[in-house]
PDB file of C-alpha atoms in Angstrom:
ATOM      1  CA  MET A   1     -32.476  45.844 -37.370  1.00  0.00           C
ATOM      2  CA  THR A   2     -33.812  48.280 -39.953  1.00  0.00           C
ATOM      3  CA  ASP A   3     -37.315  48.255 -40.644  1.00  0.00           C
ATOM      4  CA  ASP A   4     -36.892  46.983 -44.393  1.00  0.00           C
ATOM      5  CA  ARG A   5     -34.379  44.279 -42.924  1.00  0.00           C
ATOM      6  CA  LEU A   6     -37.058  43.232 -41.049  1.00  0.00           C
ATOM      7  CA  ALA A   7     -39.075  42.128 -43.887  1.00  0.00           C
ATOM      8  CA  ALA A   8     -41.305  38.805 -42.931  1.00  0.00           C
ATOM      9  CA  PRO A   9     -39.199  36.135 -44.231  1.00  0.00           C
ATOM     10  CA  SER A  10     -42.741  34.287 -45.231  1.00  0.00           C
ATOM     11  CA  SER A  11     -46.170  34.839 -45.182  1.00  0.00           C
ATOM     12  CA  ASP A  12     -46.654  33.426 -41.816  1.00  0.00           C
ATOM     13  CA  TYR A  13     -44.345  35.171 -40.113  1.00  0.00           C
ATOM     14  CA  VAL A  14     -45.232  38.076 -37.666  1.00  0.00           C
ATOM     15  CA  GLN A  15     -43.002  40.889 -37.672  1.00  0.00           C
ATOM     16  CA  SER A  16     -44.291  42.781 -34.413  1.00  0.00           C
ATOM     17  CA  LEU A  17     -43.475  39.341 -32.174  1.00  0.00           C
ATOM     18  CA  GLY A  18     -40.074  39.164 -33.871  1.00  0.00           C
ATOM     19  CA  ARG A  19     -39.313  42.372 -32.808  1.00  0.00           C
ATOM     20  CA  GLY A  20     -40.924  42.112 -29.512  1.00  0.00           C
ATOM     21  CA  LEU A  21     -38.902  38.946 -28.518  1.00  0.00           C
ATOM     22  CA  ALA A  22     -35.846  41.064 -30.327  1.00  0.00           C
ATOM     23  CA  VAL A  23     -35.984  43.634 -27.828  1.00  0.00           C
ATOM     24  CA  ILE A  24     -36.436  41.313 -24.427  1.00  0.00           C
ATOM     25  CA  LYS A  25     -33.128  39.329 -25.674  1.00  0.00           C
ATOM     26  CA  ALA A  26     -31.190  42.891 -25.708  1.00  0.00           C
ATOM     27  CA  PHE A  27     -30.838  42.172 -21.941  1.00  0.00           C
ATOM     28  CA  ASP A  28     -28.495  39.914 -20.620  1.00  0.00           C
ATOM     29  CA  GLY A  29     -26.300  38.764 -17.767  1.00  0.00           C
ATOM     30  CA  ALA A  30     -23.713  42.105 -18.824  1.00  0.00           C
ATOM     31  CA  ASN A  31     -26.287  44.138 -19.491  1.00  0.00           C
ATOM     32  CA  PRO A  32     -28.927  43.748 -17.556  1.00  0.00           C
ATOM     33  CA  ARG A  33     -30.125  47.667 -17.740  1.00  0.00           C
ATOM     34  CA  ARG A  34     -30.514  49.052 -20.896  1.00  0.00           C
ATOM     35  CA  THR A  35     -30.931  53.049 -22.545  1.00  0.00           C
ATOM     36  CA  LEU A  36     -33.610  53.156 -24.975  1.00  0.00           C
ATOM     37  CA  THR A  37     -30.538  54.239 -27.652  1.00  0.00           C
ATOM     38  CA  GLU A  38     -28.921  50.720 -26.508  1.00  0.00           C
ATOM     39  CA  VAL A  39     -31.778  48.804 -27.231  1.00  0.00           C
ATOM     40  CA  ALA A  40     -32.221  50.689 -30.542  1.00  0.00           C
ATOM     41  CA  LYS A  41     -28.851  49.769 -31.654  1.00  0.00           C
ATOM     42  CA  THR A  42     -28.421  46.166 -30.349  1.00  0.00           C
ATOM     43  CA  THR A  43     -31.949  45.058 -32.034  1.00  0.00           C
ATOM     44  CA  GLU A  44     -31.282  47.812 -35.109  1.00  0.00           C
ATOM     45  CA  LEU A  45     -34.848  48.936 -34.686  1.00  0.00           C
ATOM     46  CA  THR A  46     -35.085  52.722 -34.434  1.00  0.00           C
ATOM     47  CA  ARG A  47     -35.338  54.599 -31.526  1.00  0.00           C
ATOM     48  CA  ALA A  48     -39.555  55.142 -31.614  1.00  0.00           C
ATOM     49  CA  THR A  49     -39.824  51.532 -33.022  1.00  0.00           C
ATOM     50  CA  ALA A  50     -37.625  50.262 -29.542  1.00  0.00           C
ATOM     51  CA  ARG A  51     -39.628  52.920 -27.415  1.00  0.00           C
ATOM     52  CA  ARG A  52     -43.073  51.402 -28.402  1.00  0.00           C
ATOM     53  CA  PHE A  53     -41.880  48.048 -27.684  1.00  0.00           C
ATOM     54  CA  LEU A  54     -39.995  48.985 -24.418  1.00  0.00           C
ATOM     55  CA  LEU A  55     -42.945  50.548 -23.127  1.00  0.00           C
ATOM     56  CA  THR A  56     -45.556  48.088 -24.186  1.00  0.00           C
ATOM     57  CA  LEU A  57     -43.531  45.485 -22.284  1.00  0.00           C
ATOM     58  CA  VAL A  58     -43.459  47.746 -19.569  1.00  0.00           C
ATOM     59  CA  GLU A  59     -47.382  47.884 -19.241  1.00  0.00           C
ATOM     60  CA  LEU A  60     -47.190  44.271 -19.283  1.00  0.00           C
ATOM     61  CA  GLY A  61     -45.132  43.587 -16.594  1.00  0.00           C
ATOM     62  CA  TYR A  62     -42.213  42.231 -18.304  1.00  0.00           C
ATOM     63  CA  VAL A  63     -40.301  45.450 -18.059  1.00  0.00           C
ATOM     64  CA  ARG A  64     -39.734  47.798 -15.636  1.00  0.00           C
ATOM     65  CA  THR A  65     -38.098  51.855 -15.893  1.00  0.00           C
ATOM     66  CA  ASP A  66     -36.844  54.795 -14.199  1.00  0.00           C
ATOM     67  CA  GLY A  67     -36.999  56.920 -17.162  1.00  0.00           C
ATOM     68  CA  SER A  68     -34.000  56.457 -18.437  1.00  0.00           C
ATOM     69  CA  LEU A  69     -33.182  52.672 -17.776  1.00  0.00           C
ATOM     70  CA  PHE A  70     -34.879  49.796 -18.716  1.00  0.00           C
ATOM     71  CA  TRP A  71     -34.461  46.530 -16.717  1.00  0.00           C
ATOM     72  CA  LEU A  72     -36.157  42.793 -17.071  1.00  0.00           C
ATOM     73  CA  THR A  73     -38.393  41.734 -14.407  1.00  0.00           C
ATOM     74  CA  PRO A  74     -38.774  38.587 -12.776  1.00  0.00           C
ATOM     75  CA  ARG A  75     -42.436  37.829 -14.934  1.00  0.00           C
ATOM     76  CA  VAL A  76     -40.455  37.226 -18.179  1.00  0.00           C
ATOM     77  CA  LEU A  77     -39.841  34.135 -16.270  1.00  0.00           C
ATOM     78  CA  GLU A  78     -43.478  33.060 -17.306  1.00  0.00           C
ATOM     79  CA  LEU A  79     -42.387  32.874 -21.177  1.00  0.00           C
ATOM     80  CA  GLY A  80     -40.040  30.288 -20.501  1.00  0.00           C
ATOM     81  CA  TYR A  81     -42.571  28.416 -18.015  1.00  0.00           C
ATOM     82  CA  SER A  82     -44.921  27.009 -20.550  1.00  0.00           C
ATOM     83  CA  TYR A  83     -41.799  25.119 -21.898  1.00  0.00           C
ATOM     84  CA  LEU A  84     -40.302  23.896 -18.919  1.00  0.00           C
ATOM     85  CA  SER A  85     -44.167  23.063 -17.657  1.00  0.00           C
ATOM     86  CA  SER A  86     -44.493  20.861 -20.856  1.00  0.00           C
ATOM     87  CA  LEU A  87     -41.740  19.211 -20.588  1.00  0.00           C
ATOM     88  CA  THR A  88     -41.959  15.238 -19.679  1.00  0.00           C
ATOM     89  CA  LEU A  89     -39.693  12.482 -18.242  1.00  0.00           C
ATOM     90  CA  PRO A  90     -39.004  10.919 -21.804  1.00  0.00           C
ATOM     91  CA  ASP A  91     -38.301  14.604 -22.974  1.00  0.00           C
ATOM     92  CA  VAL A  92     -35.985  14.898 -20.247  1.00  0.00           C
ATOM     93  CA  ALA A  93     -34.573  11.965 -20.469  1.00  0.00           C
ATOM     94  CA  GLY A  94     -34.139  11.413 -24.004  1.00  0.00           C
ATOM     95  CA  PRO A  95     -30.779  13.297 -24.297  1.00  0.00           C
ATOM     96  CA  HIS A  96     -29.093  11.627 -21.443  1.00  0.00           C
ATOM     97  CA  LEU A  97     -30.195   7.971 -22.822  1.00  0.00           C
ATOM     98  CA  GLU A  98     -28.643   8.878 -26.156  1.00  0.00           C
ATOM     99  CA  THR A  99     -25.561  10.123 -24.471  1.00  0.00           C
ATOM    100  CA  LEU A 100     -25.351   6.756 -22.526  1.00  0.00           C
ATOM    101  CA  SER A 101     -25.940   4.454 -25.468  1.00  0.00           C
ATOM    102  CA  GLN A 102     -23.416   6.389 -27.564  1.00  0.00           C
ATOM    103  CA  ARG A 103     -20.766   5.868 -24.226  1.00  0.00           C
ATOM    104  CA  VAL A 104     -21.620   2.010 -23.740  1.00  0.00           C
ATOM    105  CA  HIS A 105     -22.683   0.892 -27.418  1.00  0.00           C
ATOM    106  CA  GLU A 106     -25.611  -0.600 -25.893  1.00  0.00           C
ATOM    107  CA  SER A 107     -29.258  -0.186 -25.877  1.00  0.00           C
ATOM    108  CA  SER A 108     -30.810   2.018 -23.221  1.00  0.00           C
ATOM    109  CA  SER A 109     -34.501   2.940 -22.242  1.00  0.00           C
ATOM    110  CA  VAL A 110     -36.520   4.509 -19.211  1.00  0.00           C
ATOM    111  CA  SER A 111     -39.684   2.747 -17.726  1.00  0.00           C
ATOM    112  CA  ILE A 112     -42.119   3.580 -15.406  1.00  0.00           C
ATOM    113  CA  LEU A 113     -44.571   1.403 -12.887  1.00  0.00           C
ATOM    114  CA  ASP A 114     -48.304   1.022 -14.368  1.00  0.00           C
ATOM    115  CA  GLY A 115     -49.994  -1.267 -12.127  1.00  0.00           C
ATOM    116  CA  ASP A 116     -47.962  -4.618 -11.767  1.00  0.00           C
ATOM    117  CA  ASP A 117     -46.120  -3.842 -15.366  1.00  0.00           C
ATOM    118  CA  VAL A 118     -43.174  -1.236 -16.102  1.00  0.00           C
ATOM    119  CA  VAL A 119     -44.147   1.167 -19.267  1.00  0.00           C
ATOM    120  CA  TYR A 120     -41.162   1.703 -21.804  1.00  0.00           C
ATOM    121  CA  VAL A 121     -41.400   5.792 -21.779  1.00  0.00           C
ATOM    122  CA  ALA A 122     -38.352   6.645 -23.445  1.00  0.00           C
ATOM    123  CA  ARG A 123     -35.650   4.409 -25.807  1.00  0.00           C
ATOM    124  CA  VAL A 124     -32.376   4.320 -27.798  1.00  0.00           C
ATOM    125  CA  GLN A 125     -31.847   1.114 -29.453  1.00  0.00           C
ATOM    126  CA  VAL A 126     -28.414   0.216 -30.804  1.00  0.00           C
ATOM    127  CA  SER A 127     -29.247  -3.009 -31.689  1.00  0.00           C
ATOM    128  CA  ARG A 128     -32.184  -5.719 -31.800  1.00  0.00           C
ATOM    129  CA  ILE A 129     -31.503  -8.260 -29.011  1.00  0.00           C
ATOM    130  CA  MET A 130     -34.599  -9.303 -28.247  1.00  0.00           C
ATOM    131  CA  THR A 131     -37.438 -11.093 -29.868  1.00  0.00           C
ATOM    132  CA  VAL A 132     -39.695  -8.934 -28.858  1.00  0.00           C
ATOM    133  CA  ALA A 133     -39.621  -5.855 -30.608  1.00  0.00           C
ATOM    134  CA  ILE A 134     -39.536  -3.013 -27.890  1.00  0.00           C
ATOM    135  CA  THR A 135     -41.315   0.334 -28.952  1.00  0.00           C
ATOM    136  CA  ILE A 136     -42.460   3.022 -26.195  1.00  0.00           C
ATOM    137  CA  GLY A 137     -45.687   1.450 -24.562  1.00  0.00           C
ATOM    138  CA  THR A 138     -44.494  -1.953 -24.584  1.00  0.00           C
ATOM    139  CA  ARG A 139     -45.289  -3.482 -21.374  1.00  0.00           C
ATOM    140  CA  PHE A 140     -43.553  -6.236 -19.092  1.00  0.00           C
ATOM    141  CA  PRO A 141     -44.096  -7.853 -15.717  1.00  0.00           C
ATOM    142  CA  ALA A 142     -42.134  -6.165 -13.034  1.00  0.00           C
ATOM    143  CA  TYR A 143     -41.224  -8.788 -11.259  1.00  0.00           C
ATOM    144  CA  ALA A 144     -38.507 -10.282 -14.219  1.00  0.00           C
ATOM    145  CA  THR A 145     -37.220  -6.802 -15.696  1.00  0.00           C
ATOM    146  CA  SER A 146     -34.520  -5.024 -14.453  1.00  0.00           C
ATOM    147  CA  MET A 147     -36.156  -1.789 -14.113  1.00  0.00           C
ATOM    148  CA  GLY A 148     -39.297  -3.553 -12.639  1.00  0.00           C
ATOM    149  CA  ARG A 149     -37.090  -4.530  -9.880  1.00  0.00           C
ATOM    150  CA  VAL A 150     -35.682  -1.143  -9.221  1.00  0.00           C
ATOM    151  CA  LEU A 151     -39.526   0.473  -9.214  1.00  0.00           C
ATOM    152  CA  LEU A 152     -40.366  -2.436  -6.969  1.00  0.00           C
ATOM    153  CA  ALA A 153     -37.886  -1.431  -4.587  1.00  0.00           C
ATOM    154  CA  GLY A 154     -38.783   1.735  -4.350  1.00  0.00           C
ATOM    155  CA  LEU A 155     -42.196   0.966  -3.424  1.00  0.00           C
ATOM    156  CA  SER A 156     -43.017   1.475   0.566  1.00  0.00           C
ATOM    157  CA  SER A 157     -43.089  -1.639   2.406  1.00  0.00           C
ATOM    158  CA  ASP A 158     -47.224  -1.232   2.417  1.00  0.00           C
ATOM    159  CA  GLU A 159     -47.259  -0.852  -1.537  1.00  0.00           C
ATOM    160  CA  LEU A 160     -44.482  -3.475  -1.791  1.00  0.00           C
ATOM    161  CA  ASP A 161     -46.606  -5.992   0.458  1.00  0.00           C
ATOM    162  CA  ALA A 162     -49.631  -5.644  -1.413  1.00  0.00           C
ATOM    163  CA  TYR A 163     -47.961  -6.289  -4.751  1.00  0.00           C
ATOM    164  CA  LEU A 164     -46.210  -8.987  -3.621  1.00  0.00           C
ATOM    165  CA  SER A 165     -49.358 -10.462  -2.077  1.00  0.00           C
ATOM    166  CA  ARG A 166     -51.329 -10.618  -4.949  1.00  0.00           C
ATOM    167  CA  LEU A 167     -48.158 -11.561  -7.587  1.00  0.00           C
ATOM    168  CA  ASP A 168     -49.009 -15.043  -9.391  1.00  0.00           C
ATOM    169  CA  PRO A 169     -45.160 -15.139 -11.207  1.00  0.00           C
ATOM    170  CA  THR A 170     -44.369 -17.113 -14.053  1.00  0.00           C
ATOM    171  CA  PRO A 171     -40.974 -18.204 -15.377  1.00  0.00           C
ATOM    172  CA  LEU A 172     -40.464 -16.690 -18.231  1.00  0.00           C
ATOM    173  CA  THR A 173     -37.024 -18.279 -18.977  1.00  0.00           C
ATOM    174  CA  GLY A 174     -35.404 -21.243 -16.955  1.00  0.00           C
ATOM    175  CA  LYS A 175     -33.948 -18.243 -14.852  1.00  0.00           C
ATOM    176  CA  THR A 176     -37.006 -16.603 -13.660  1.00  0.00           C
ATOM    177  CA  ILE A 177     -37.294 -16.211  -9.718  1.00  0.00           C
ATOM    178  CA  THR A 178     -40.636 -16.178  -9.012  1.00  0.00           C
ATOM    179  CA  ASP A 179     -40.753 -17.994  -5.581  1.00  0.00           C
ATOM    180  CA  ILE A 180     -41.983 -14.878  -3.381  1.00  0.00           C
ATOM    181  CA  ALA A 181     -39.682 -14.964  -0.705  1.00  0.00           C
ATOM    182  CA  SER A 182     -36.515 -15.144  -2.720  1.00  0.00           C
ATOM    183  CA  LEU A 183     -38.197 -12.395  -4.851  1.00  0.00           C
ATOM    184  CA  ARG A 184     -38.387  -9.702  -1.534  1.00  0.00           C
ATOM    185  CA  ALA A 185     -35.189 -10.866  -0.645  1.00  0.00           C
ATOM    186  CA  GLU A 186     -33.755  -9.907  -4.535  1.00  0.00           C
ATOM    187  CA  LEU A 187     -35.861  -6.338  -4.027  1.00  0.00           C
ATOM    188  CA  GLU A 188     -34.435  -5.723  -0.525  1.00  0.00           C
ATOM    189  CA  SER A 189     -31.032  -6.221  -2.312  1.00  0.00           C
ATOM    190  CA  VAL A 190     -32.031  -3.752  -5.157  1.00  0.00           C
ATOM    191  CA  ARG A 191     -33.230  -1.097  -2.784  1.00  0.00           C
ATOM    192  CA  THR A 192     -29.503  -1.436  -0.452  1.00  0.00           C
ATOM    193  CA  GLN A 193     -26.906  -1.772  -3.573  1.00  0.00           C
ATOM    194  CA  GLY A 194     -29.073   1.185  -5.513  1.00  0.00           C
ATOM    195  CA  TYR A 195     -29.086  -0.655  -8.847  1.00  0.00           C
ATOM    196  CA  CYS A 196     -30.447  -4.169 -10.377  1.00  0.00           C
ATOM    197  CA  LEU A 197     -28.765  -6.920 -12.982  1.00  0.00           C
ATOM    198  CA  ILE A 198     -30.972  -9.238 -14.586  1.00  0.00           C
ATOM    199  CA  ASP A 199     -29.528 -12.360 -15.870  1.00  0.00           C
ATOM    200  CA  GLN A 200     -31.373 -14.111 -18.597  1.00  0.00           C
ATOM    201  CA  GLU A 201     -34.754 -13.714 -16.197  1.00  0.00           C
ATOM    202  CA  LEU A 202     -36.824 -11.613 -18.895  1.00  0.00           C
ATOM    203  CA  GLU A 203     -35.348 -13.585 -21.909  1.00  0.00           C
ATOM    204  CA  ALA A 204     -32.619 -16.347 -22.417  1.00  0.00           C
ATOM    205  CA  GLY A 205     -29.655 -14.245 -23.840  1.00  0.00           C
ATOM    206  CA  LEU A 206     -30.512 -10.935 -22.192  1.00  0.00           C
ATOM    207  CA  ARG A 207     -29.127  -9.328 -19.454  1.00  0.00           C
ATOM    208  CA  SER A 208     -29.821  -5.489 -18.416  1.00  0.00           C
ATOM    209  CA  ILE A 209     -28.532  -3.713 -15.459  1.00  0.00           C
ATOM    210  CA  ALA A 210     -31.020  -0.598 -14.530  1.00  0.00           C
ATOM    211  CA  ALA A 211     -30.931   2.406 -11.646  1.00  0.00           C
ATOM    212  CA  PRO A 212     -33.777   4.318  -9.804  1.00  0.00           C
ATOM    213  CA  ILE A 213     -34.635   7.798 -11.502  1.00  0.00           C
ATOM    214  CA  HIS A 214     -36.036  10.705  -8.383  1.00  0.00           C
ATOM    215  CA  ASP A 215     -37.555  13.193  -7.959  1.00  0.00           C
ATOM    216  CA  THR A 216     -37.017  16.300  -5.746  1.00  0.00           C
ATOM    217  CA  THR A 217     -38.206  14.088  -2.532  1.00  0.00           C
ATOM    218  CA  GLY A 218     -35.765  11.120  -3.591  1.00  0.00           C
ATOM    219  CA  THR A 219     -38.680   9.104  -4.358  1.00  0.00           C
ATOM    220  CA  VAL A 220     -38.129   6.439  -6.819  1.00  0.00           C
ATOM    221  CA  ILE A 221     -40.448   7.393  -9.851  1.00  0.00           C
ATOM    222  CA  ALA A 222     -39.052   5.930 -12.779  1.00  0.00           C
ATOM    223  CA  ALA A 223     -35.952   3.626 -14.099  1.00  0.00           C
ATOM    224  CA  ALA A 224     -33.607   3.305 -16.576  1.00  0.00           C
ATOM    225  CA  ASN A 225     -31.639   0.465 -17.819  1.00  0.00           C
ATOM    226  CA  VAL A 226     -28.614  -1.068 -20.324  1.00  0.00           C
ATOM    227  CA  SER A 227     -29.615  -4.034 -22.170  1.00  0.00           C
ATOM    228  CA  THR A 228     -26.882  -6.336 -23.677  1.00  0.00           C
ATOM    229  CA  PRO A 229     -26.711  -9.628 -25.296  1.00  0.00           C
ATOM    230  CA  ALA A 230     -25.459 -12.387 -22.781  1.00  0.00           C
ATOM    231  CA  ALA A 231     -22.637 -13.277 -24.661  1.00  0.00           C
ATOM    232  CA  ARG A 232     -21.129  -9.578 -24.910  1.00  0.00           C
ATOM    233  CA  HIS A 233     -20.842  -8.850 -21.691  1.00  0.00           C
ATOM    234  CA  SER A 234     -20.953 -11.353 -18.262  1.00  0.00           C
ATOM    235  CA  ALA A 235     -22.736 -10.082 -15.233  1.00  0.00           C
ATOM    236  CA  ASP A 236     -19.586  -9.013 -13.822  1.00  0.00           C
ATOM    237  CA  ALA A 237     -18.718  -7.064 -17.217  1.00  0.00           C
ATOM    238  CA  ALA A 238     -21.564  -5.445 -16.928  1.00  0.00           C
ATOM    239  CA  ARG A 239     -21.246  -4.333 -13.499  1.00  0.00           C
ATOM    240  CA  GLU A 240     -17.765  -3.128 -14.193  1.00  0.00           C
ATOM    241  CA  HIS A 241     -17.949  -1.582 -17.575  1.00  0.00           C
ATOM    242  CA  LEU A 242     -22.201  -0.745 -17.971  1.00  0.00           C
ATOM    243  CA  LEU A 243     -22.785   0.112 -14.169  1.00  0.00           C
ATOM    244  CA  PRO A 244     -20.560   3.374 -13.951  1.00  0.00           C
ATOM    245  CA  ALA A 245     -22.106   5.006 -17.365  1.00  0.00           C
ATOM    246  CA  LEU A 246     -25.375   3.788 -15.878  1.00  0.00           C
ATOM    247  CA  LEU A 247     -25.783   5.650 -12.773  1.00  0.00           C
ATOM    248  CA  ALA A 248     -24.025   8.718 -14.455  1.00  0.00           C
ATOM    249  CA  ALA A 249     -26.768   9.083 -16.911  1.00  0.00           C
ATOM    250  CA  ALA A 250     -29.391   8.205 -13.837  1.00  0.00           C
ATOM    251  CA  ARG A 251     -27.990  10.951 -11.834  1.00  0.00           C
ATOM    252  CA  ALA A 252     -28.185  13.455 -14.641  1.00  0.00           C
ATOM    253  CA  ILE A 253     -31.363  12.752 -15.443  1.00  0.00           C
ATOM    254  CA  ASP A 254     -32.398  13.774 -11.715  1.00  0.00           C
ATOM    255  CA  THR A 255     -30.656  17.297 -11.980  1.00  0.00           C
ATOM    256  CA  ASP A 256     -32.549  17.435 -14.656  1.00  0.00           C
ATOM    257  CA  LEU A 257     -35.743  16.717 -13.099  1.00  0.00           C
ATOM    258  CA  ARG A 258     -35.035  18.966  -9.918  1.00  0.00           C
ATOM    259  CA  ARG A 259     -33.862  21.855 -12.077  1.00  0.00           C
ATOM    260  CA  LEU A 260     -36.880  21.730 -13.987  1.00  0.00           C
ATOM    261  CA  ASP A 261     -39.154  21.921 -10.615  1.00  0.00           C
ATOM    262  CA  THR A 262     -37.053  24.555  -9.076  1.00  0.00           C
ATOM    263  CA  ASN A 263     -37.570  26.760 -12.075  1.00  0.00           C
ATOM    264  CA  SER A 264     -41.227  25.590 -11.782  1.00  0.00           C
ATOM    265  CA  THR A 265     -41.453  26.613  -8.299  1.00  0.00           C
ATOM    266  CA  ASP A 266     -39.530  30.056  -8.921  1.00  0.00           C
ATOM    267  CA  THR A 267     -41.762  31.122 -11.936  1.00  0.00           C
ATOM    268  CA  GLN A 268     -44.455  30.424  -9.996  1.00  0.00           C
ATOM    269  CA  GLY A 269     -43.724  32.096  -6.560  1.00  0.00           C
ATOM    270  CA  HIS A 270     -42.872  35.293  -9.047  1.00  0.00           C
ATOM    271  CA  ARG A 271     -45.846  34.851 -10.737  1.00  0.00           C
ATOM    272  CA  HIS A 272     -47.863  35.025  -7.232  1.00  0.00           C
ATOM    273  CA  ALA A 273     -45.505  37.394  -5.668  1.00  0.00           C
TER     274      ALA A 273
END
């Protein structure tokens, strides 16, 4: 761009920052090494302006040069690391929940375990199916929810024993499992099968099915679920029609979390190399 064409679009626009980023973006997979003339042409800056930005980036360690060609260094990854490291589980899970809810036409959520409760950290609501409104931060007792049981099943044996030893479950509906031995058996089943179906134990008329979300070590750190009116999906129908999409969404979240962690690790490695 010419200097005139780079006139600030608003009083807050920092022209030099925009030009510097344009110079960085002039390099890509097809053009990893470029001459000063090529950078100037791609960015539509004058050669003198492009040269100043390139040499500044060289001094900052973001670009290297052999005197005729310029190329980016791994330090450029730091520019993206700040964003990547700021991403949270809700940020990562949100788009996948949107896709999941669109696919199955039901509400979907992600929760984490906090003490003896599940806490909702992300949600896409398609229709109101519970008498209690669910928002980010809503808490339910873990023993009576599909996500809670997935999270409990992901605990170590000692952690699960400690939880069950202090648990005094109360029936939330006529179907809520409150017997400790039966609950333990249910959690073992959840751990084996890799998902949990709750049939009207939290609220009458509500079925939900949940799957685990893992970190890079395979530890269960969260759970995703789909909720549906009991009248719309039988337990068997929920397994047949909702579970495949739910498992796919959980795997996609796992993959994004692994990618996020890998990018974070790679960037820190470059930083300390």
